[in-house]
Each structure stands twice: as structure tokens, then as C-alpha cells.
mmCIF file of C-alpha atoms in Angstrom:
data_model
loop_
_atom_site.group_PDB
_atom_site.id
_atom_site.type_symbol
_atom_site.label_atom_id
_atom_site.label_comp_id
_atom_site.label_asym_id
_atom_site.label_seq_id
_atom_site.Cartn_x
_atom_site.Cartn_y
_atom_site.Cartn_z
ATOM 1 C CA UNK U 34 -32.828 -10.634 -18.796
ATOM 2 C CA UNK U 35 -30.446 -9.129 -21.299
ATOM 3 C CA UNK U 36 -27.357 -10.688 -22.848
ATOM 4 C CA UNK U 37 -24.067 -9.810 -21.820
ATOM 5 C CA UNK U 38 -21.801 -8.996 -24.264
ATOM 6 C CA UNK U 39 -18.727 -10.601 -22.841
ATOM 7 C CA UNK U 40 -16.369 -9.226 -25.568
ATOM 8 C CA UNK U 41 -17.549 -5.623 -25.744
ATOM 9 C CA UNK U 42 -17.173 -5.890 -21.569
ATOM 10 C CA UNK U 43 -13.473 -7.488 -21.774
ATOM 11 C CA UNK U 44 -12.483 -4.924 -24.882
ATOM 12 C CA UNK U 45 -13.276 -1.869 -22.474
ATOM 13 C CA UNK U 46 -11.672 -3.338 -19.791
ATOM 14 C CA UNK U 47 -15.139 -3.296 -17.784
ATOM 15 C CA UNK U 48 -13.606 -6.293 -15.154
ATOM 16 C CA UNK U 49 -15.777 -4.544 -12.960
ATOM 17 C CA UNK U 50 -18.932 -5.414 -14.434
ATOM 18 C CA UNK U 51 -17.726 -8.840 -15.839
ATOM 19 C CA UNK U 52 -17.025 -9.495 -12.078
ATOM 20 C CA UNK U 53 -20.146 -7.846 -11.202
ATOM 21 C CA UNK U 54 -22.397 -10.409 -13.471
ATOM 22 C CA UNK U 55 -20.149 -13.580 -12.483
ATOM 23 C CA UNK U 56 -21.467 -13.098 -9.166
ATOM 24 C CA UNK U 57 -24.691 -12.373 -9.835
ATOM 25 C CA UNK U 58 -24.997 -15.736 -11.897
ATOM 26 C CA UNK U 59 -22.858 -18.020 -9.393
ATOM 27 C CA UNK U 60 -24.942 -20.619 -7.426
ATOM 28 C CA UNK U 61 -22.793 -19.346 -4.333
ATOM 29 C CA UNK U 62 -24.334 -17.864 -1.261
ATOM 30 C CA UNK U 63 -22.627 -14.331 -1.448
ATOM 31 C CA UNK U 64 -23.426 -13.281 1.757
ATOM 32 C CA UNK U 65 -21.645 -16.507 3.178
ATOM 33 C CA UNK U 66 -18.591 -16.069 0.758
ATOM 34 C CA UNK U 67 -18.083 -12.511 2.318
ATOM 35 C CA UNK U 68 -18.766 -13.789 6.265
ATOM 36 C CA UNK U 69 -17.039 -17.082 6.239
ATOM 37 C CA UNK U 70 -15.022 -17.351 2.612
ATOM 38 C CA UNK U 71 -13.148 -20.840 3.646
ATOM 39 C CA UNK U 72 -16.287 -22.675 4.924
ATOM 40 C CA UNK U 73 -18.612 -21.169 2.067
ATOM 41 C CA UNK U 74 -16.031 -22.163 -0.456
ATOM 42 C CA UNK U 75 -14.759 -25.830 0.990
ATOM 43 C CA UNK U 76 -18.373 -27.206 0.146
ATOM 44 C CA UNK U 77 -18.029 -26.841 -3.571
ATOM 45 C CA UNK U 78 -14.216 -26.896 -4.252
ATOM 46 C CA UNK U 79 -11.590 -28.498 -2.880
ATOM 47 C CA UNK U 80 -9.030 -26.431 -0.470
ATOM 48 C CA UNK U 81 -5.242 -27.827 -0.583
ATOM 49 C CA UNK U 82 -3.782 -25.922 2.557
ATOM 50 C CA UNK U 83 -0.023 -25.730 1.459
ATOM 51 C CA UNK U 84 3.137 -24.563 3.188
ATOM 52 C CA UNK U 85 3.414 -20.775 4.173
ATOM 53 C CA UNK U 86 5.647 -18.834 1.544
ATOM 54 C CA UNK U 87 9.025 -17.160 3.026
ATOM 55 C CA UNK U 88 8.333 -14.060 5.395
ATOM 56 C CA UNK U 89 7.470 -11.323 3.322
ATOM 57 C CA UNK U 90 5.550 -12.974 0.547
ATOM 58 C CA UNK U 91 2.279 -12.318 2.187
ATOM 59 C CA UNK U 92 0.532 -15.705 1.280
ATOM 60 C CA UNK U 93 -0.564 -16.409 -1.855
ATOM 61 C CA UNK U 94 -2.760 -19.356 -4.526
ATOM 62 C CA UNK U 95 -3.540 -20.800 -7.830
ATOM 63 C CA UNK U 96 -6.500 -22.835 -9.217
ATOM 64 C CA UNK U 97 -6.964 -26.226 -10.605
ATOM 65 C CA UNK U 98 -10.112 -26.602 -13.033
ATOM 66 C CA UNK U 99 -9.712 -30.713 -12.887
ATOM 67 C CA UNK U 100 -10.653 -31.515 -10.219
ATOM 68 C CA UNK U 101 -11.718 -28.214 -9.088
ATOM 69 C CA UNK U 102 -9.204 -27.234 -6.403
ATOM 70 C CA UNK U 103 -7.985 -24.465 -4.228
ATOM 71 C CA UNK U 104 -4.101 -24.422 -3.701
ATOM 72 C CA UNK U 105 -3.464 -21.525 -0.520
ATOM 73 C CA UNK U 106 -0.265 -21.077 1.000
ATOM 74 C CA UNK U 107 -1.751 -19.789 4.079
ATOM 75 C CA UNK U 108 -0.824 -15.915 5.606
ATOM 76 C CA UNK U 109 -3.199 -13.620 7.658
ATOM 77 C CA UNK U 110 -6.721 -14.650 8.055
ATOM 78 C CA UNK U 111 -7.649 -11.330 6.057
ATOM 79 C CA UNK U 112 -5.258 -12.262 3.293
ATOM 80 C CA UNK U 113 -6.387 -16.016 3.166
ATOM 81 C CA UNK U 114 -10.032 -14.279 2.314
ATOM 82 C CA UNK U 115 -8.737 -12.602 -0.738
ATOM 83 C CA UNK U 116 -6.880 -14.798 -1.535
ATOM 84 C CA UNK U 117 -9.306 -17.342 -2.102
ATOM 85 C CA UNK U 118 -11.993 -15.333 -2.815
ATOM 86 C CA UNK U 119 -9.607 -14.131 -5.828
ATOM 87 C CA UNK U 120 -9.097 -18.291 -6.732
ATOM 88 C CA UNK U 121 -13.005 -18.802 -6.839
ATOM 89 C CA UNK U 122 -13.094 -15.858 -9.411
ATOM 90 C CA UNK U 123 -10.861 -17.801 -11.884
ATOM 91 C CA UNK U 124 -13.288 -21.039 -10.909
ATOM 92 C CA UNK U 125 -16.008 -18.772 -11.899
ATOM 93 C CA UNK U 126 -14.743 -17.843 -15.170
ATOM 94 C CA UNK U 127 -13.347 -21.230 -15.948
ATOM 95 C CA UNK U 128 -17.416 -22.600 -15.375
ATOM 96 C CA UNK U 129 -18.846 -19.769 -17.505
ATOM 97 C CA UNK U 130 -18.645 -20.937 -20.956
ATOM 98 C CA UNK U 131 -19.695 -17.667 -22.485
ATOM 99 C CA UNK U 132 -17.023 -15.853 -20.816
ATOM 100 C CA UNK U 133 -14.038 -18.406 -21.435
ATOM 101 C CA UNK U 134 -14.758 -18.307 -25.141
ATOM 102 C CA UNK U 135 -14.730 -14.753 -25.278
ATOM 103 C CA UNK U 136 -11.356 -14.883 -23.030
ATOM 104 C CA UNK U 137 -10.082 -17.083 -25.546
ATOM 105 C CA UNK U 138 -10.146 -14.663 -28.188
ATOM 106 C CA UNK U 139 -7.519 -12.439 -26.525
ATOM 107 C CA UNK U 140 -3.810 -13.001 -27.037
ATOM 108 C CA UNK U 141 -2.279 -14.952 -24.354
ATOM 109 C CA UNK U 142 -0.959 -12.203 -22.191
ATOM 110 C CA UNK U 143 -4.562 -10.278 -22.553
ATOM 111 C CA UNK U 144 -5.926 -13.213 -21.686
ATOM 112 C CA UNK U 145 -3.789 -13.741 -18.559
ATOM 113 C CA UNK U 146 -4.406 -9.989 -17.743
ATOM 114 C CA UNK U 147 -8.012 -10.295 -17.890
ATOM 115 C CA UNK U 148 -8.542 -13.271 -15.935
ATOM 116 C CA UNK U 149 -6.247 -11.590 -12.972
ATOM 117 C CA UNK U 150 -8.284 -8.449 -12.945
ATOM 118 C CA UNK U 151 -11.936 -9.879 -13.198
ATOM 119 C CA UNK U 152 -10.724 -12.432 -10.456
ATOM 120 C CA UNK U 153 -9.642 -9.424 -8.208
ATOM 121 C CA UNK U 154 -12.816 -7.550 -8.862
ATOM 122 C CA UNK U 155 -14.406 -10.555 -7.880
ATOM 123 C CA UNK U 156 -12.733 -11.377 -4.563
ATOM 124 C CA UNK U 157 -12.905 -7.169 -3.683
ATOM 125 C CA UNK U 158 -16.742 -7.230 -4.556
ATOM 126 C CA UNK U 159 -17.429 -10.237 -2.412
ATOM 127 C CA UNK U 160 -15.590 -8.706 0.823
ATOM 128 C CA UNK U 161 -16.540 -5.146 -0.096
ATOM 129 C CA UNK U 162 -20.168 -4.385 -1.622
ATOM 130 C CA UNK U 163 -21.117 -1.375 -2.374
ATOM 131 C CA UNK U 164 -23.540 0.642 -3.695
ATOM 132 C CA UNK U 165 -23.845 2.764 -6.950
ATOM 133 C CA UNK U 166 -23.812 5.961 -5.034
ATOM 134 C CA UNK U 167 -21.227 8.284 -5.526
ATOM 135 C CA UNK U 168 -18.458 8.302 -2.769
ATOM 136 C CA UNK U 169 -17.658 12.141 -2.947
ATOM 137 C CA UNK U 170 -21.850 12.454 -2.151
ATOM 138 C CA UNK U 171 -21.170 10.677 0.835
ATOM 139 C CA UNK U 172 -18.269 10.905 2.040
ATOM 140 C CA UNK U 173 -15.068 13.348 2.299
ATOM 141 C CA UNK U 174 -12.757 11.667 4.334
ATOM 142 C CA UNK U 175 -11.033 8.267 2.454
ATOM 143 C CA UNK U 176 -8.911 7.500 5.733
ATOM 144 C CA UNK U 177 -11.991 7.181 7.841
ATOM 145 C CA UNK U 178 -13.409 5.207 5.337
ATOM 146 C CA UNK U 179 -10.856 3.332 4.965
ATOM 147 C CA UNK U 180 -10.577 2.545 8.666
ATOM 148 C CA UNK U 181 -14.346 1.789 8.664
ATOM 149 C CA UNK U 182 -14.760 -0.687 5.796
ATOM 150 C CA UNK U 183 -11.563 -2.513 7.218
ATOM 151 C CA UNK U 184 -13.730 -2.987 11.032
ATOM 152 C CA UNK U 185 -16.919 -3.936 8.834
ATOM 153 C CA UNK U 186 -15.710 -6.061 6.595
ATOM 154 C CA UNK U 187 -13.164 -9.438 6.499
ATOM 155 C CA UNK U 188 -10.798 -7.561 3.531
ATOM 156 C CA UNK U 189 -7.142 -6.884 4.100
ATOM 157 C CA UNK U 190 -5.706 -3.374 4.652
ATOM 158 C CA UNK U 191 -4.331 -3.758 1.243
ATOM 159 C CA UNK U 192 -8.567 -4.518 -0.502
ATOM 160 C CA UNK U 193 -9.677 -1.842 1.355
ATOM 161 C CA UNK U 194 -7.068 0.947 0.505
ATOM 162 C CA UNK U 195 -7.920 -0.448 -3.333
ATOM 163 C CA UNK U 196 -12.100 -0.746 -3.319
ATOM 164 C CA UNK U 197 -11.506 2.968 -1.787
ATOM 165 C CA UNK U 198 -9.124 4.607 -4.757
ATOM 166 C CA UNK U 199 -11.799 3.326 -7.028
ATOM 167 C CA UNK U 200 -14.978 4.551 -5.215
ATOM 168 C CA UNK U 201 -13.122 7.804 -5.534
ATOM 169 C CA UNK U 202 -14.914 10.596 -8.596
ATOM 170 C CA UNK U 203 -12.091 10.440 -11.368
ATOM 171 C CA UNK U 204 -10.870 14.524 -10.524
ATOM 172 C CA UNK U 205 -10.183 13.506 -6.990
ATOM 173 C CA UNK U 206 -6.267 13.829 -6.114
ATOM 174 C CA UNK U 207 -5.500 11.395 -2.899
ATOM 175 C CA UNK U 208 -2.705 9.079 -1.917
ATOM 176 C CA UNK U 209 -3.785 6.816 -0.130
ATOM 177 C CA UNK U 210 -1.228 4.774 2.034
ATOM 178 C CA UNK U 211 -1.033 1.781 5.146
ATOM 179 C CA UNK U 212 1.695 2.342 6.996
ATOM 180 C CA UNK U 213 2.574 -0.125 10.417
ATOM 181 C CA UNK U 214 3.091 1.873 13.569
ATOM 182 C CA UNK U 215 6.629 2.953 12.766
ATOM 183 C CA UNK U 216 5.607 4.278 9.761
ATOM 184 C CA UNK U 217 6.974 1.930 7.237
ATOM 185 C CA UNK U 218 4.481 1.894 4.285
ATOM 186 C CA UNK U 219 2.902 -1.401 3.612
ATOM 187 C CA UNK U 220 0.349 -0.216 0.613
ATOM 188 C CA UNK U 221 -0.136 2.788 -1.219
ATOM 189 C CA UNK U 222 -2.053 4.375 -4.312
ATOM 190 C CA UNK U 223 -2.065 7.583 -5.821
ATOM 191 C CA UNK U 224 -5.174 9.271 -8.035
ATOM 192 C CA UNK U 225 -3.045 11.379 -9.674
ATOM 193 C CA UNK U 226 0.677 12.651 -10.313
ATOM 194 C CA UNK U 227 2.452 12.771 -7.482
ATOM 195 C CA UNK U 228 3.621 9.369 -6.944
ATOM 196 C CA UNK U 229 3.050 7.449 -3.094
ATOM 197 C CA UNK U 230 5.914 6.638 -1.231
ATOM 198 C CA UNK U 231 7.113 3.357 -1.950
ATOM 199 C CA UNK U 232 6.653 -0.101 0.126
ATOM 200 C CA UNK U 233 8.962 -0.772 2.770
ATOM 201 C CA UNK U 234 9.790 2.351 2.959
ATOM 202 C CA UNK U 235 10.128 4.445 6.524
ATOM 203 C CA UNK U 236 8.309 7.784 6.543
ATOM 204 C CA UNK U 237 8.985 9.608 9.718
ATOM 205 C CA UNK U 238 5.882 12.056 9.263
ATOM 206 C CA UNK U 239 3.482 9.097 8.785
ATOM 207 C CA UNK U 240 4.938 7.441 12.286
ATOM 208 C CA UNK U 241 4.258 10.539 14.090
ATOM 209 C CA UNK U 242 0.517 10.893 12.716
ATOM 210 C CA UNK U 243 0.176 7.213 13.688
ATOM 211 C CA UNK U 244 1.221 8.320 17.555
ATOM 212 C CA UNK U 245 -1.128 10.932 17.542
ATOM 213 C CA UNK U 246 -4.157 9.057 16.139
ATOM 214 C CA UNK U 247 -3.710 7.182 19.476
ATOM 215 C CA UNK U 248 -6.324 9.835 20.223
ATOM 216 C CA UNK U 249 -8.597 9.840 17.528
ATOM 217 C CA UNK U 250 -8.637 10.616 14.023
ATOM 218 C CA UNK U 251 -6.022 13.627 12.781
ATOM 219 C CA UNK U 252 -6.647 15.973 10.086
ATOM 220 C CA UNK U 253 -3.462 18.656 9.746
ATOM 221 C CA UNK U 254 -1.102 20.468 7.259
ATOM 222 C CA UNK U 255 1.909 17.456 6.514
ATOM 223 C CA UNK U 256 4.393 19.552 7.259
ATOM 224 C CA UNK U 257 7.043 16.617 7.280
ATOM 225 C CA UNK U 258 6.339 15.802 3.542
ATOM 226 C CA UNK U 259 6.487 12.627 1.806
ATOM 227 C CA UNK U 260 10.106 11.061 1.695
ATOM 228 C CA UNK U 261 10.887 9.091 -2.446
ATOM 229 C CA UNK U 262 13.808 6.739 -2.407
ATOM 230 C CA UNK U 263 15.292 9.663 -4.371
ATOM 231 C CA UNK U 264 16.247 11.615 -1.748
ATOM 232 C CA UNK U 265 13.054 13.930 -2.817
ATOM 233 C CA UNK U 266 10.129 15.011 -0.065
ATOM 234 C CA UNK U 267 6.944 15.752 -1.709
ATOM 235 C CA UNK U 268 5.446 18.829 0.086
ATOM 236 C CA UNK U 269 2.443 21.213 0.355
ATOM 237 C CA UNK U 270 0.270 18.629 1.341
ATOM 238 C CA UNK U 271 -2.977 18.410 3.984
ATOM 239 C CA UNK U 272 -3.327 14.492 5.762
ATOM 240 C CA UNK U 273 -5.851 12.844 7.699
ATOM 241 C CA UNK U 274 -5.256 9.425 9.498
ATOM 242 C CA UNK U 275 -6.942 7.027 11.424
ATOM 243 C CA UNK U 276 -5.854 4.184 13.214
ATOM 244 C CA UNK U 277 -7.592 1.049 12.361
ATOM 245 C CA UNK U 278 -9.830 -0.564 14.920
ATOM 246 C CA UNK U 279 -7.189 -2.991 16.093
ATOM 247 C CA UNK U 280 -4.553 0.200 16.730
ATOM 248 C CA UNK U 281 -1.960 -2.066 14.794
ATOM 249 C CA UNK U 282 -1.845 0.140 11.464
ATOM 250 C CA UNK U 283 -2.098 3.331 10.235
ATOM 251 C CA UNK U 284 -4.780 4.387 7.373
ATOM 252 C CA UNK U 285 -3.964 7.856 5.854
ATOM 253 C CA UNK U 286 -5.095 10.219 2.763
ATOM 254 C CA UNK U 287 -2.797 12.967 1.576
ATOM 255 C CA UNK U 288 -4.118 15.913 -1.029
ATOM 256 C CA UNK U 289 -2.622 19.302 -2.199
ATOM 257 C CA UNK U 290 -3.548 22.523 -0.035
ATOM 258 C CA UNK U 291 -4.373 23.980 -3.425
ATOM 259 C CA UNK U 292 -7.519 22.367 -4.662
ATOM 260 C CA UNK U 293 -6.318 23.093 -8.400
ATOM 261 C CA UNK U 294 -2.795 21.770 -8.181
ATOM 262 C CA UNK U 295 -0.491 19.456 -6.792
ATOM 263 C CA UNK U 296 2.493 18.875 -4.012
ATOM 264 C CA UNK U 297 5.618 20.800 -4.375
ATOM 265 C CA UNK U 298 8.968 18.545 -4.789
ATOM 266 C CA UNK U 299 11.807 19.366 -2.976
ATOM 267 C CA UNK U 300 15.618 18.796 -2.855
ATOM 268 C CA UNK U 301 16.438 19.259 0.312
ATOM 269 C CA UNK U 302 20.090 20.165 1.646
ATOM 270 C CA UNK U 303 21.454 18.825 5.072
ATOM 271 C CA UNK U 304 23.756 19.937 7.246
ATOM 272 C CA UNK U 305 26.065 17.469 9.027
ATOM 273 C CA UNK U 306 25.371 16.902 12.608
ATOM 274 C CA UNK U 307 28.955 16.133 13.168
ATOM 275 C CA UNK U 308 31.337 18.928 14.624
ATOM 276 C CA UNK U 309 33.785 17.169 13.862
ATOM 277 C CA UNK U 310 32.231 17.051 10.013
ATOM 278 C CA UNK U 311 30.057 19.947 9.468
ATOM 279 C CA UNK U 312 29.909 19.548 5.612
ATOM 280 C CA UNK U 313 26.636 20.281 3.638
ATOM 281 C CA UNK U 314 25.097 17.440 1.251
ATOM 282 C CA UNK U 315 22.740 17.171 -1.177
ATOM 283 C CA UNK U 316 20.312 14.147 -1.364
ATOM 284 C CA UNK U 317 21.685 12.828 -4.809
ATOM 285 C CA UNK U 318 24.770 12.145 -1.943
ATOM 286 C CA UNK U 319 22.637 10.753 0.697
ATOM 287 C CA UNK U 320 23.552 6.898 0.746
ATOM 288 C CA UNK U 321 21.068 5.583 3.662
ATOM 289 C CA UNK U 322 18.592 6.802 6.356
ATOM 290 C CA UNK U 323 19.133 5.309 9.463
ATOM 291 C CA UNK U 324 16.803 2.605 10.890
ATOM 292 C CA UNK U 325 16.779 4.772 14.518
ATOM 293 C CA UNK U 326 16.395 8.377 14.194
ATOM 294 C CA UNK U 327 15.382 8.321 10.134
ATOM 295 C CA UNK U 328 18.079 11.212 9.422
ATOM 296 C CA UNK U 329 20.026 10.893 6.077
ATOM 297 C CA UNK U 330 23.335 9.796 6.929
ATOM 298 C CA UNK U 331 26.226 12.236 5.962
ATOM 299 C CA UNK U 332 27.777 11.344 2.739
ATOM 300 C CA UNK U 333 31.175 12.696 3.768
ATOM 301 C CA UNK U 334 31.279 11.043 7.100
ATOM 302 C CA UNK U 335 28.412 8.647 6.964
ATOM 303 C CA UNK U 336 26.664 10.061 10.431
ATOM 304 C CA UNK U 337 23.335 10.827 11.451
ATOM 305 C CA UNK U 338 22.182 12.652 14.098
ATOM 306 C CA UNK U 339 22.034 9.562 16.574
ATOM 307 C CA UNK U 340 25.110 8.470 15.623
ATOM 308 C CA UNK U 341 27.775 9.346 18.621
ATOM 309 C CA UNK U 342 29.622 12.271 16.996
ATOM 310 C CA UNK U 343 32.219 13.810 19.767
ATOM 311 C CA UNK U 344 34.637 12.124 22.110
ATOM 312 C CA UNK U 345 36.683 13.345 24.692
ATOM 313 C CA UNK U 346 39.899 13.220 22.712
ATOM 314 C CA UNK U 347 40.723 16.859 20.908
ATOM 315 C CA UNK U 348 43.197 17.176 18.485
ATOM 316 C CA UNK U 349 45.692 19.884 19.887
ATOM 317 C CA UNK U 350 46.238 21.181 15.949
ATOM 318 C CA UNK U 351 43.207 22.072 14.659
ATOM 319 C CA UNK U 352 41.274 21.714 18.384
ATOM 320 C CA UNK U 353 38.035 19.981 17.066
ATOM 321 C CA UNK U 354 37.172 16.449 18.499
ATOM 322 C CA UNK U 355 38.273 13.248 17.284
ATOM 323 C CA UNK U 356 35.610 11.147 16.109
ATOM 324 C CA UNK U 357 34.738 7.972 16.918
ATOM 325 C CA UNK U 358 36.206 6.007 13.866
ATOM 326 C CA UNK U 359 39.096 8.177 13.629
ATOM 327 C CA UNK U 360 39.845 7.126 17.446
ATOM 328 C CA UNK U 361 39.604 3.464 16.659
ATOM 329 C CA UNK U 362 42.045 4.175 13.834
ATOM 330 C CA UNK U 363 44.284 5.944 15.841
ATOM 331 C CA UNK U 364 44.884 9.097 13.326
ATOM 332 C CA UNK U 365 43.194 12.251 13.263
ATOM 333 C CA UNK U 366 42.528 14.507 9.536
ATOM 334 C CA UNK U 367 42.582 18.031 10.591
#
């Protein structure tokens, strides 16, 4: 069998393959570690089940070398794989005395860089094999795939949305996103230049692709566009989505309409839905979307279109409707 050269491999930045050979030399069962991570795991190293983090941290771990030891602050079931699938990739390295001399060549922060990545490679190769074949010979639809390797495998949304970016060919432009039934993006990647919407954030175009995959995969123009925290919608793009096998989330793949470039960004300008307002804004104004209807809110009046925007008071001056606030306040600007 040939050596590996552990420092060419880490100089490259070929975590992949240094992943790729820790697994092949571990005395683990892989198979197991990928059906049944805990159980697999809990016969060699010691599991310290520790409080849940704060709502929204998502779970999380570390590793102890001495004695060998598992620290999880439990989450989803799906997370709690990665998560200590990605722990047993630092045990791995730690027990590979080849590897953790060439580690400790690097500066500290390589180092520390290193050891996240080939411990993430580990974890996603574990929960996600794979073959060598190229993905673009097989398949041409990521969201489906997506969707797919999620119902065959025990990997989180977010592991699956990352094996798939990089079974992608290196030309391919997707963004890949997760997005919950409302359409609030929980994971995203993007291929090439035109950026993915950001976490947490609410896209009203992916919430109504996620109603009508209720019937079955969708593949359409995205006429809505892409919404950045900028008050910029990234258009010009074709979407398929798929809801995952549970019907709790949302996978979907955006590229250009034209093969050879990229999405058009636009600056769009509103028009207040308030008679009683009526002014046009710009996005640089726009200070919130609202959680109900996902309309900017007016940055001269701060309404939206759900907002209640007549009353049945009209000013006998200027005869346009009092609104709400200025009712409460008892004055009327004309």
C-alpha cells in the first residue's frame, strides 16, 4: 500500500482525501457509524451527554484525547450524528501519529483550520458516501438530490445541502438553499457570484414554491427573485424545489436563465400602500419587512400593505383619511 504524504495532502488543502484515508485506516465499523453513529461510537469512546445550548444554537461538541471522550450538547437527532461523527474525526486524527505530526507543523491557526475541515469531511463522508462518478453525469437536478440523500441517509439538511455543492463540476452556477415552510432560509451556498440569501432571512418567493411542492417537485422561472438584507432582489433566475420526505422543509436550487451568465440585481422602487401616504421609496430607505405580509414597510410612514391604512375619519381640508396613528394622536398633517 502506498504512503500517504500527510503534508503534501494538508499543504493542498486535500481534507477530503486526508478524511478519506482516516477512515479507511480506522478500526471502526463504517457502515455502523453511518446507521447508528451514538451506539457505534459509545463502545470505543466515552459520550458525556451535556445540557442543550440556548434555542438557536443548533447543538453542538468538543473532544477530550485523555480519557478519550465525547462532550454533545444534544439538538436534533440528525444534528447529534454530525455532530459526533465530526468529534470522532478529531479522535481520529489525535490517534494517527503520522497525521498529528504533520498537523503540528502548521501554525496554530492552520492547524486549528485543518483539524475542523478534515473532521467535517470526516463526519459528511461517514453519513454521505459517495462514489467517484461525476454528479453532472448523473444527475441534473441538485434539489431532488438533495431531497433524496436527506430520506436515504441520517445527515442534517444542513450536510446534505454541503456534500451536494461539492459533488457539483467546478463551472456549475447553483445556490443552493433550506428554507422552513414559511420560507425563512435555514442554509444556503452559492457556486458562484451571486451571493445566497442570508440565514434567518424571510423570502416570500421561496414560501410560495414550498406551498406548491405540496404537489410534487417544481421546476419554474423565479419570478419573485431573491430578497439581500440590502434591500436588493437578485433576478433572472430558473428554481426547482422539493419538499423533503417529512414535508417539514423546503430543498431548492436556483441558476441563471442564461447558461453563460449570471442573475440580474435590482433596486427596486415601492410605492406606498397608504392613501393617506402615497410617497415612493427606495430600498436604501426601507427600514423592515413585515413578519405578516413580507412587504417593505414605508419609510415615510412606516406601513405595509397589511398594515390598516384608512379610517373613517376624513380631514375636511385636504379630504384624504386620517390614519390610524394620526387618530390616536389626535392631529391630522394635510
Amino acid at each position: 500500500m502506498p504512503m500517504t504524504d500527510w503534508a503534501s495532502l494538508l499543504s493542498q488543502g486535500h481534507y477530503d482525501k486526508i478524511a478519506s484515508a482516516l477512515i479507511g485506516a480506522c478500526d471502526f465499523d463504517v457502515r455502523a457509524l453511518s446507521e447508528s453513529p451514538y451506539r457505534t461510537i459509545e463502545q470505543v469512546i466515552t459520550i458525556s451527554v451535556q445540557e442543550k445550548l440556548q434555542a438557536g444554537c443548533g447543538g453542538g461538541g468538543y473532544y477530550k484525547a485523555k480519557p478519550p471522550t465525547i462532550y454533545l450538547h444534544p439538538s436534533i437527532a440528525r444534528r447529534n450524528n454530525f455532530t459526533l461523527l465530526h468529534e470522532l474525526g478529531h479522535h481520529l486524527q489525535q490517534h494517527h501519529t503520522k497525521l498529528a505530526l504533520a498537523l503540528l507543523d502548521l501554525s496554530p491557526a492552520g492547524r486549528k483550520m485543518a483539524e475542523e475541515k478534515i473532521s467535517d469531511e470526516v463526519a459528511s463522508q461517514i453519513l454521505l458516501p459517495w462514489t467517484d462518478e461525476p454528479l453532472d453525469a448523473r444527475y441534473v437536478h441538485p434539489a431532488e438530490l438533495m431531497a433524496g440523500l436527506y430520506k436515504a441517509t441520517k445527515a442534517s439538511h444542513s450536510a446534505v445541502l454541503e456534500r451536494v455543492i461539492k459533488l457539483l463540476p467546478e463551472t456549475a452556477k447553483w445556490i443552493l438553499v433550506v428554507t422552513d415552510l414559511e420560507g425563512v432560509v435555514q442554509h444556503g451556498h452559492s457556486t458562484y457570484d451571486d451571493r445566497q440569501p442570508a440565514k434567518g432571512s424571510r423570502q416570500p418567493g421561496l414560501k410560495a414554491l414550498a406551498e406548491q411542492a405540496v404537489d410534487g417537485p417544481v421546476r419554474r422561472r423565479f419570478h419573485e427573485g431573491i430578497r439581500y438584507r440590502n434591500g436588493s432582489e437578485l433576478h433572472d433566475m430558473l428554481v426547482e424545489a422539493v419538499l423533503d420526505h417529512e414535508g417539514h422543509y423546503l430543498f431548492a436550487a436556483l441558476t441563471p436563465e442564461d447558461r453563460f451568465g449570471t442573475g440580474h440585481i435590482d433596486w427596486p422602487v415601492y410605492e406606498c400602500s397608504n392613501p393617506a401616504c402615497g410617497n415612493m421609496f427606495e430600498v436604501k430607505w426601507v427600514k423592515r419587512h413585515c413578519d405578516k405580509c413580507d412587504e417593505p414597510a414605508c419609510s415615510w410612514c412606516d406601513r405595509c400593505s397589511c398594515d390598516p391604512t384608512t379610517t373613517k375619519i376624513t380631514c375636511d381640508k385636504c379630504f384624504m383619511p386620517w390614519a390610524p396613528e394620526e387618530v390616536a394622536a389626535g392631529h391630522h398633517d394635510c
